[in-house]
PDB file of C-alpha atoms in Angstrom:
ATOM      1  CA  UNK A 154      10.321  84.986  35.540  1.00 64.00           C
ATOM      2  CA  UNK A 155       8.737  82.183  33.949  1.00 80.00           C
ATOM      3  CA  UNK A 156       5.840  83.378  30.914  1.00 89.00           C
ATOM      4  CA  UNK A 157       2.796  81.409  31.480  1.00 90.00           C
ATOM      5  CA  UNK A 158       0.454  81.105  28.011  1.00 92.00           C
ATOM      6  CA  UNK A 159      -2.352  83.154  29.683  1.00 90.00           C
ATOM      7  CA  UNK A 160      -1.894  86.307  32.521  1.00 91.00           C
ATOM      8  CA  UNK A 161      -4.268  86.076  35.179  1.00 91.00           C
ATOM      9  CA  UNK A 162      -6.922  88.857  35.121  1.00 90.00           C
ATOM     10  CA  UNK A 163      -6.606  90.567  38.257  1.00 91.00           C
ATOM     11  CA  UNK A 164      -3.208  89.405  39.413  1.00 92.00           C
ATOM     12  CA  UNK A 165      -3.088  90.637  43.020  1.00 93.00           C
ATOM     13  CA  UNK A 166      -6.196  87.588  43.499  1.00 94.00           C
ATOM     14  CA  UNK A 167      -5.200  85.326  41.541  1.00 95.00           C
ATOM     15  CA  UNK A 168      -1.909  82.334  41.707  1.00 96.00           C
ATOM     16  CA  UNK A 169      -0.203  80.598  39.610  1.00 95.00           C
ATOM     17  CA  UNK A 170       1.597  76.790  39.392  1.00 95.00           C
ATOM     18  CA  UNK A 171       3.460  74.896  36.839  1.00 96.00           C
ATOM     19  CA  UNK A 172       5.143  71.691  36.396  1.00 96.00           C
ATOM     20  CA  UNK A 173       7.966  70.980  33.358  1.00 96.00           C
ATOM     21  CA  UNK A 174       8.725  67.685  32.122  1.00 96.00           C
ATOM     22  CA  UNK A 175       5.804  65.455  34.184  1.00 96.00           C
ATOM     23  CA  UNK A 176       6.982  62.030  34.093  1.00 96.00           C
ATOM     24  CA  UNK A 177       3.291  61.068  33.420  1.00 96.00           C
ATOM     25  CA  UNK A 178       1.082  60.488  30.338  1.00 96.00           C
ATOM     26  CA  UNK A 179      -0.438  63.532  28.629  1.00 96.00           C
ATOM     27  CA  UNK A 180      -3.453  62.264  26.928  1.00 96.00           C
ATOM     28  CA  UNK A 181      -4.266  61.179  30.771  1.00 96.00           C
ATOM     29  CA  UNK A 182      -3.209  64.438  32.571  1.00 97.00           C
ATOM     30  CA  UNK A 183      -5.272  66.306  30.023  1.00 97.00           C
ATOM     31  CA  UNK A 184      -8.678  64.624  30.904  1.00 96.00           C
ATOM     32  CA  UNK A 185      -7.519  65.237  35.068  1.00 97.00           C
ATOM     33  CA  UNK A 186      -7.119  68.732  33.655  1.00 97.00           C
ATOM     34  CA  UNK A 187     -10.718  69.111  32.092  1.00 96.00           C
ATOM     35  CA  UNK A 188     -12.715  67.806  34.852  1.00 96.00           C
ATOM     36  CA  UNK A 189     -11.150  70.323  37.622  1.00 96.00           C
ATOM     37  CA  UNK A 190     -11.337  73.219  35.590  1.00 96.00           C
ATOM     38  CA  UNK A 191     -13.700  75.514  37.325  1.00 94.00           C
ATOM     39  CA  UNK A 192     -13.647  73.900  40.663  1.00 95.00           C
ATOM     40  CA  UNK A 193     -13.358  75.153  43.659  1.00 96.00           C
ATOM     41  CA  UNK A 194     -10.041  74.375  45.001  1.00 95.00           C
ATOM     42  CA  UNK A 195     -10.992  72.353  48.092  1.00 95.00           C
ATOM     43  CA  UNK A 196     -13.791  70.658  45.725  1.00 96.00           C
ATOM     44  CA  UNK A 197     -11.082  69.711  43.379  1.00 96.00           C
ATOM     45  CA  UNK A 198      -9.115  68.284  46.273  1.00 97.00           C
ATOM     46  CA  UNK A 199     -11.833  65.979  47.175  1.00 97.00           C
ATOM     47  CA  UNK A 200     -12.430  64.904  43.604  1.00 97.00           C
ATOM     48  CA  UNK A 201      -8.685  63.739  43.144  1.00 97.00           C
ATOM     49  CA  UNK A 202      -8.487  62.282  46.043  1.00 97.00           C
ATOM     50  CA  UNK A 203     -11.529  60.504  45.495  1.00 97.00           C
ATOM     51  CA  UNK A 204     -10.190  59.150  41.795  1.00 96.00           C
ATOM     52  CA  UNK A 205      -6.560  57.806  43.557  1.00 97.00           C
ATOM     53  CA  UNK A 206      -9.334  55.967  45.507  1.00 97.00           C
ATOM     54  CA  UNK A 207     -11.485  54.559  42.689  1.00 96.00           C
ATOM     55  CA  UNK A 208     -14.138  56.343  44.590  1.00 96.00           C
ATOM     56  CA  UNK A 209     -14.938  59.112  41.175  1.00 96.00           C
ATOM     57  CA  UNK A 210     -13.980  58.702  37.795  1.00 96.00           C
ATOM     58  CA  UNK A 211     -12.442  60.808  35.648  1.00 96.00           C
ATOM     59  CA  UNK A 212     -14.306  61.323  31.973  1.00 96.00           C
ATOM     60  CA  UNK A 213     -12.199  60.459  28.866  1.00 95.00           C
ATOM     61  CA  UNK A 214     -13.461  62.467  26.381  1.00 93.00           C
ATOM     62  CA  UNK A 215     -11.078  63.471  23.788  1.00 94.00           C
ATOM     63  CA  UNK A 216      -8.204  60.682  24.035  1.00 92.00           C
ATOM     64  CA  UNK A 217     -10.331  57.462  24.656  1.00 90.00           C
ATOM     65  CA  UNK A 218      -9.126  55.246  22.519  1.00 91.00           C
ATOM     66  CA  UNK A 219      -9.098  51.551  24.601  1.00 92.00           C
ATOM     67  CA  UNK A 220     -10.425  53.052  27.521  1.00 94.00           C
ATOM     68  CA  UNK A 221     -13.066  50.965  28.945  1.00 94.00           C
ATOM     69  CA  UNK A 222     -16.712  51.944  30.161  1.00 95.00           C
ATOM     70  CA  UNK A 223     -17.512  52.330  33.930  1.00 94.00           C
ATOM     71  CA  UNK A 224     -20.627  52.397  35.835  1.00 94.00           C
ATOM     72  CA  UNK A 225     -19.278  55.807  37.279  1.00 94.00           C
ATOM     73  CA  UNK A 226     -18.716  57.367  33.953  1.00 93.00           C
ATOM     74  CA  UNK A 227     -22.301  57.802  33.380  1.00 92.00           C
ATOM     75  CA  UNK A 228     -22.929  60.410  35.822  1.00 92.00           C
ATOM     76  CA  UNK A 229     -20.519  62.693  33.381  1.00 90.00           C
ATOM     77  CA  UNK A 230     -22.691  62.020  30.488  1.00 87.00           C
ATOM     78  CA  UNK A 231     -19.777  60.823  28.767  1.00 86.00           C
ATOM     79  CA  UNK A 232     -20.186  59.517  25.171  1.00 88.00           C
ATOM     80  CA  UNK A 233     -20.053  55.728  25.349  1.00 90.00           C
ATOM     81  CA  UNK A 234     -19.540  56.051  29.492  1.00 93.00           C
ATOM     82  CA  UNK A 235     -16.036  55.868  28.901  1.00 95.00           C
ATOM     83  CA  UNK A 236     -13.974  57.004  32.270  1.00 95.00           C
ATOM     84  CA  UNK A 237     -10.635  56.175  33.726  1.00 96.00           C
ATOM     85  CA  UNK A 238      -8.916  56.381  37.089  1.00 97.00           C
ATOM     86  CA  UNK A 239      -5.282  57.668  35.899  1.00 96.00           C
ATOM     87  CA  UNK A 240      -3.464  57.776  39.442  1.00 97.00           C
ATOM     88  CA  UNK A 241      -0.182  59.132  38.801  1.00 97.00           C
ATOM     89  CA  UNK A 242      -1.754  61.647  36.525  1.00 97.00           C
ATOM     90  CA  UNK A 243      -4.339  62.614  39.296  1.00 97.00           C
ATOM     91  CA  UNK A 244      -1.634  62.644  42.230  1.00 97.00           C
ATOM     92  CA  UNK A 245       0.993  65.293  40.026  1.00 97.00           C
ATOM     93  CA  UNK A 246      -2.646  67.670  39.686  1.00 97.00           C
ATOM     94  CA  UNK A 247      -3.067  67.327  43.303  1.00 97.00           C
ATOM     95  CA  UNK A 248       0.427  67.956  44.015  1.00 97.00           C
ATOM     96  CA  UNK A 249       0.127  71.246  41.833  1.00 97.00           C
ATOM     97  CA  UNK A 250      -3.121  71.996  43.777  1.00 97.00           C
ATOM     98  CA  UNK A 251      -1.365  72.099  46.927  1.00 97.00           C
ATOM     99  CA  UNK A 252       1.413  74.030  45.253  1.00 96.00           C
ATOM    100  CA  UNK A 253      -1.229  76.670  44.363  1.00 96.00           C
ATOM    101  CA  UNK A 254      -2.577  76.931  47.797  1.00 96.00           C
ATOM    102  CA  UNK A 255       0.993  77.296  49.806  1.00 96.00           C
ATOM    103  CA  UNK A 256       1.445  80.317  47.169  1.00 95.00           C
ATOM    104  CA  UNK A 257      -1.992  81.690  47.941  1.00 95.00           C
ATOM    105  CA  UNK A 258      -1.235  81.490  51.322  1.00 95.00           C
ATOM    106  CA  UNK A 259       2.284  83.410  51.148  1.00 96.00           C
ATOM    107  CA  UNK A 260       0.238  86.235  48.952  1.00 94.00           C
ATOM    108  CA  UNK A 261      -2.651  86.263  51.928  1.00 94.00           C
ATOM    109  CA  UNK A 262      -5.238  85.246  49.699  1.00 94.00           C
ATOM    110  CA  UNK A 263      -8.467  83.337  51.327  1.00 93.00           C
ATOM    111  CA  UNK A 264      -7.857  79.875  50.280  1.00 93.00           C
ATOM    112  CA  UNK A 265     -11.381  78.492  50.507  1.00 93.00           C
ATOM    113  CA  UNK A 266     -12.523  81.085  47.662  1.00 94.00           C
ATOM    114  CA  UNK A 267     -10.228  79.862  45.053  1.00 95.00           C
ATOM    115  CA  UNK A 268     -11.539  78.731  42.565  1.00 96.00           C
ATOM    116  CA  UNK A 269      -9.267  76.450  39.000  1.00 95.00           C
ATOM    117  CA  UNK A 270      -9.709  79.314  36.423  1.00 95.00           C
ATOM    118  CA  UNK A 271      -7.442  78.247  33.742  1.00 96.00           C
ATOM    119  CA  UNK A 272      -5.457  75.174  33.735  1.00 96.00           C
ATOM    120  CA  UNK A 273      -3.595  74.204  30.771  1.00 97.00           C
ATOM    121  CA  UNK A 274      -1.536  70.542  29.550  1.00 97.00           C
ATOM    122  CA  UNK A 275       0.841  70.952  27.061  1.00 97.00           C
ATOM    123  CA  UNK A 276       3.159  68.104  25.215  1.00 97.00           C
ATOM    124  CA  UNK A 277       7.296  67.550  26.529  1.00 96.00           C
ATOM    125  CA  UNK A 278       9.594  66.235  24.703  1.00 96.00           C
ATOM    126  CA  UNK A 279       9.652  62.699  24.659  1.00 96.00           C
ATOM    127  CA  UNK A 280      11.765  60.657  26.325  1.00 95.00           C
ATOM    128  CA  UNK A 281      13.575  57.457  24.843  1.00 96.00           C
ATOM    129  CA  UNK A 282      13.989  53.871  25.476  1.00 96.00           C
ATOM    130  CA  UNK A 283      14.652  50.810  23.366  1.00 97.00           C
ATOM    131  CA  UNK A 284      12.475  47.781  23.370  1.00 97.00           C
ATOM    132  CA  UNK A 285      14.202  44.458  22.051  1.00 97.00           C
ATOM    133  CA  UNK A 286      12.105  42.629  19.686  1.00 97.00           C
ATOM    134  CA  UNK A 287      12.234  39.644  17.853  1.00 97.00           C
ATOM    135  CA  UNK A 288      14.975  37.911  15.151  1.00 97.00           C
ATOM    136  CA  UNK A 289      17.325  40.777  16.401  1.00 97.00           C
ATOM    137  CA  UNK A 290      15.605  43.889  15.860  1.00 97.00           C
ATOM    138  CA  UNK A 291      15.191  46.615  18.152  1.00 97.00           C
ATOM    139  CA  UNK A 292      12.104  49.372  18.665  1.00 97.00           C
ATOM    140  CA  UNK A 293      11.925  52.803  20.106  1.00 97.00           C
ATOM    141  CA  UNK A 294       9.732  52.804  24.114  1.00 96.00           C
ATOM    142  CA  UNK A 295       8.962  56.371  24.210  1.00 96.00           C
ATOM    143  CA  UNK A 296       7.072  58.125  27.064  1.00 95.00           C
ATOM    144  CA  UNK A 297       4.775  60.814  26.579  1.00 96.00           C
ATOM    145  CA  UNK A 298       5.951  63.652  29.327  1.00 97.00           C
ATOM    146  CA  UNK A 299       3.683  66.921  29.623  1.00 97.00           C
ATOM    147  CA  UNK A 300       4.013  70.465  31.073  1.00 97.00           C
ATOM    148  CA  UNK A 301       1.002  71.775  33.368  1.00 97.00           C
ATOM    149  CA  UNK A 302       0.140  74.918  34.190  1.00 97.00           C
ATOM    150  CA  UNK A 303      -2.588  76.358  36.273  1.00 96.00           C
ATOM    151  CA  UNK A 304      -4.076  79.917  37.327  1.00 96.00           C
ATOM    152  CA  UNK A 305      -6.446  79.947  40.614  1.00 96.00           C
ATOM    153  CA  UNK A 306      -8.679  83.045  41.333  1.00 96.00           C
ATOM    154  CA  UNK A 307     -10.338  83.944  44.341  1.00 93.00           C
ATOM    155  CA  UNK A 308     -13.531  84.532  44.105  1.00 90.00           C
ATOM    156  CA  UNK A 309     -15.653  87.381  45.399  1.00 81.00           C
ATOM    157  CA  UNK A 310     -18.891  85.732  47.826  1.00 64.00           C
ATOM    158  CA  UNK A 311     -21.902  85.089  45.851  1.00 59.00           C
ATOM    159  CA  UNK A 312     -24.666  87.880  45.686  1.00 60.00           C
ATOM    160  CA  UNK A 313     -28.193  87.388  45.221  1.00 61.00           C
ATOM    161  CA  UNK A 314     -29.092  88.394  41.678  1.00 68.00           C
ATOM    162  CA  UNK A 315     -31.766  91.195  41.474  1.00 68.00           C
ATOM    163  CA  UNK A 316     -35.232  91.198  41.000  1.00 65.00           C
ATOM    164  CA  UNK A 317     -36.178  92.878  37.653  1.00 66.00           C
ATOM    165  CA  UNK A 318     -39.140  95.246  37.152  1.00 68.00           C
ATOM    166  CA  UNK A 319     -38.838  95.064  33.360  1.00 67.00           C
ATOM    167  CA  UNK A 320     -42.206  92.030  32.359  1.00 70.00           C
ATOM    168  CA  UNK A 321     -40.239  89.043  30.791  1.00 74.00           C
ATOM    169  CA  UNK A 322     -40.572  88.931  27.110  1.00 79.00           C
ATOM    170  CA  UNK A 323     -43.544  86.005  26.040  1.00 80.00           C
ATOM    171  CA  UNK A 324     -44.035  84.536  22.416  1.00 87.00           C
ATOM    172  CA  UNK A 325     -47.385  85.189  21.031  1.00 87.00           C
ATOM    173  CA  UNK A 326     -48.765  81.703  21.667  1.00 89.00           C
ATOM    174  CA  UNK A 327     -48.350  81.681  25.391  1.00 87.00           C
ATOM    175  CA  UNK A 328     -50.035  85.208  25.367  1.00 87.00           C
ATOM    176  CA  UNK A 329     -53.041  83.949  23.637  1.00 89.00           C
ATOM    177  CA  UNK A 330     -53.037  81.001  25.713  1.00 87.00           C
ATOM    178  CA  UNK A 331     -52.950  83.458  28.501  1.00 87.00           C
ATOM    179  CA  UNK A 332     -55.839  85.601  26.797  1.00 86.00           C
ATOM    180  CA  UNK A 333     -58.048  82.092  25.922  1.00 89.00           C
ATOM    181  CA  UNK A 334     -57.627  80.615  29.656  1.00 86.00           C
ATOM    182  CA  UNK A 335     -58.818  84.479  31.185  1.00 85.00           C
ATOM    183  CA  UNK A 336     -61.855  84.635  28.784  1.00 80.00           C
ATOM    184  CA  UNK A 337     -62.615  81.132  30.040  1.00 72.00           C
ATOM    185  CA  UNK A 338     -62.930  81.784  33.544  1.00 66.00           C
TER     186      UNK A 338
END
């Protein structure tokens, strides 16, 4: 059995999937991995879909060196509106996605309730290539593999929170603006 960095709280709802040695960029597959965290699973479908369509961006927030800015950036409040569209990146998520629901499936777990709990990119080993360069010489092409893992839980439905009897707390100001607008009428 493969050890995952973090064990799912309640195992018997959650699932797990991982990919070893992604032949895509890290730095990229990191910023796919940000913006689905906490998404609903079919939500998170949509969305990656969506960016191997150029329809959504995805935010660069940490590793956006030479990334350029995009109208679509801006609804992420992104510093600088910075935002990419990293296909191959997106499309391996996606493919772990659907991974994650085939297991959830197998366990009889209600698909439409799961929701990206923990999702994790780590650095591979990098891979190497020569590049030939000029008067002779010759440079290392390396590519920057990753490892992903993920842990979907399904959520229990959504209940109504409860009215309190308890007065809210109020700062002294607002009750003597309270008092001053009563002694007015």
């Amino acid at each position: 059995m493969v050890r995952y960095a973090k064990e799912a709280e309640n195992p018997a709802k959650s699932v797990k999937a991982r990919g070893f040695h992604l032949r895509t960029h890290f730095k990229t597959s990191r910023e796919v991995a940000q913006a689905i965290k906490g998404m609903h699973l079919r939500k998170a479908q949509k969305y990656l879909k969506d960016v191997v369509g150029k329809k959504q961006i995805i935010p660069m927030r940490r590793f956006m060196g030479g990334v350029g800015r995009h109208s679509q950036a801006k609804a992420f409040n992104t510093s600088g509106s910075l935002g990419a569209w990293p296909k191959k990146s997106a499309t391996i998520v996606l493919d772990l996605l659907k991974n994650a629901e085939s297991n959830a499936e197998v366990k009889g777990l209600e698909v439409d309730s799961l929701v990206v709990e923990y999702i994790q990119v780590n650095r591979a080993p990098q891979m190497r290539r020569r590049t030939y360069r000029a008067h002779g010489r010759i440079n290392p092409f390396m590519c920057s593999p990753c490892h992903i893992e993920m842990i979907l839980t399904e959520t229990e439905s959504i209940v109504a929170k409860e009215d309190d009897d308890a007065p809210k707390k109020k700062s002294k100001k607002k009750e003597a603006r309270a008092r001053a607008r009563l002694g007015a009428e």
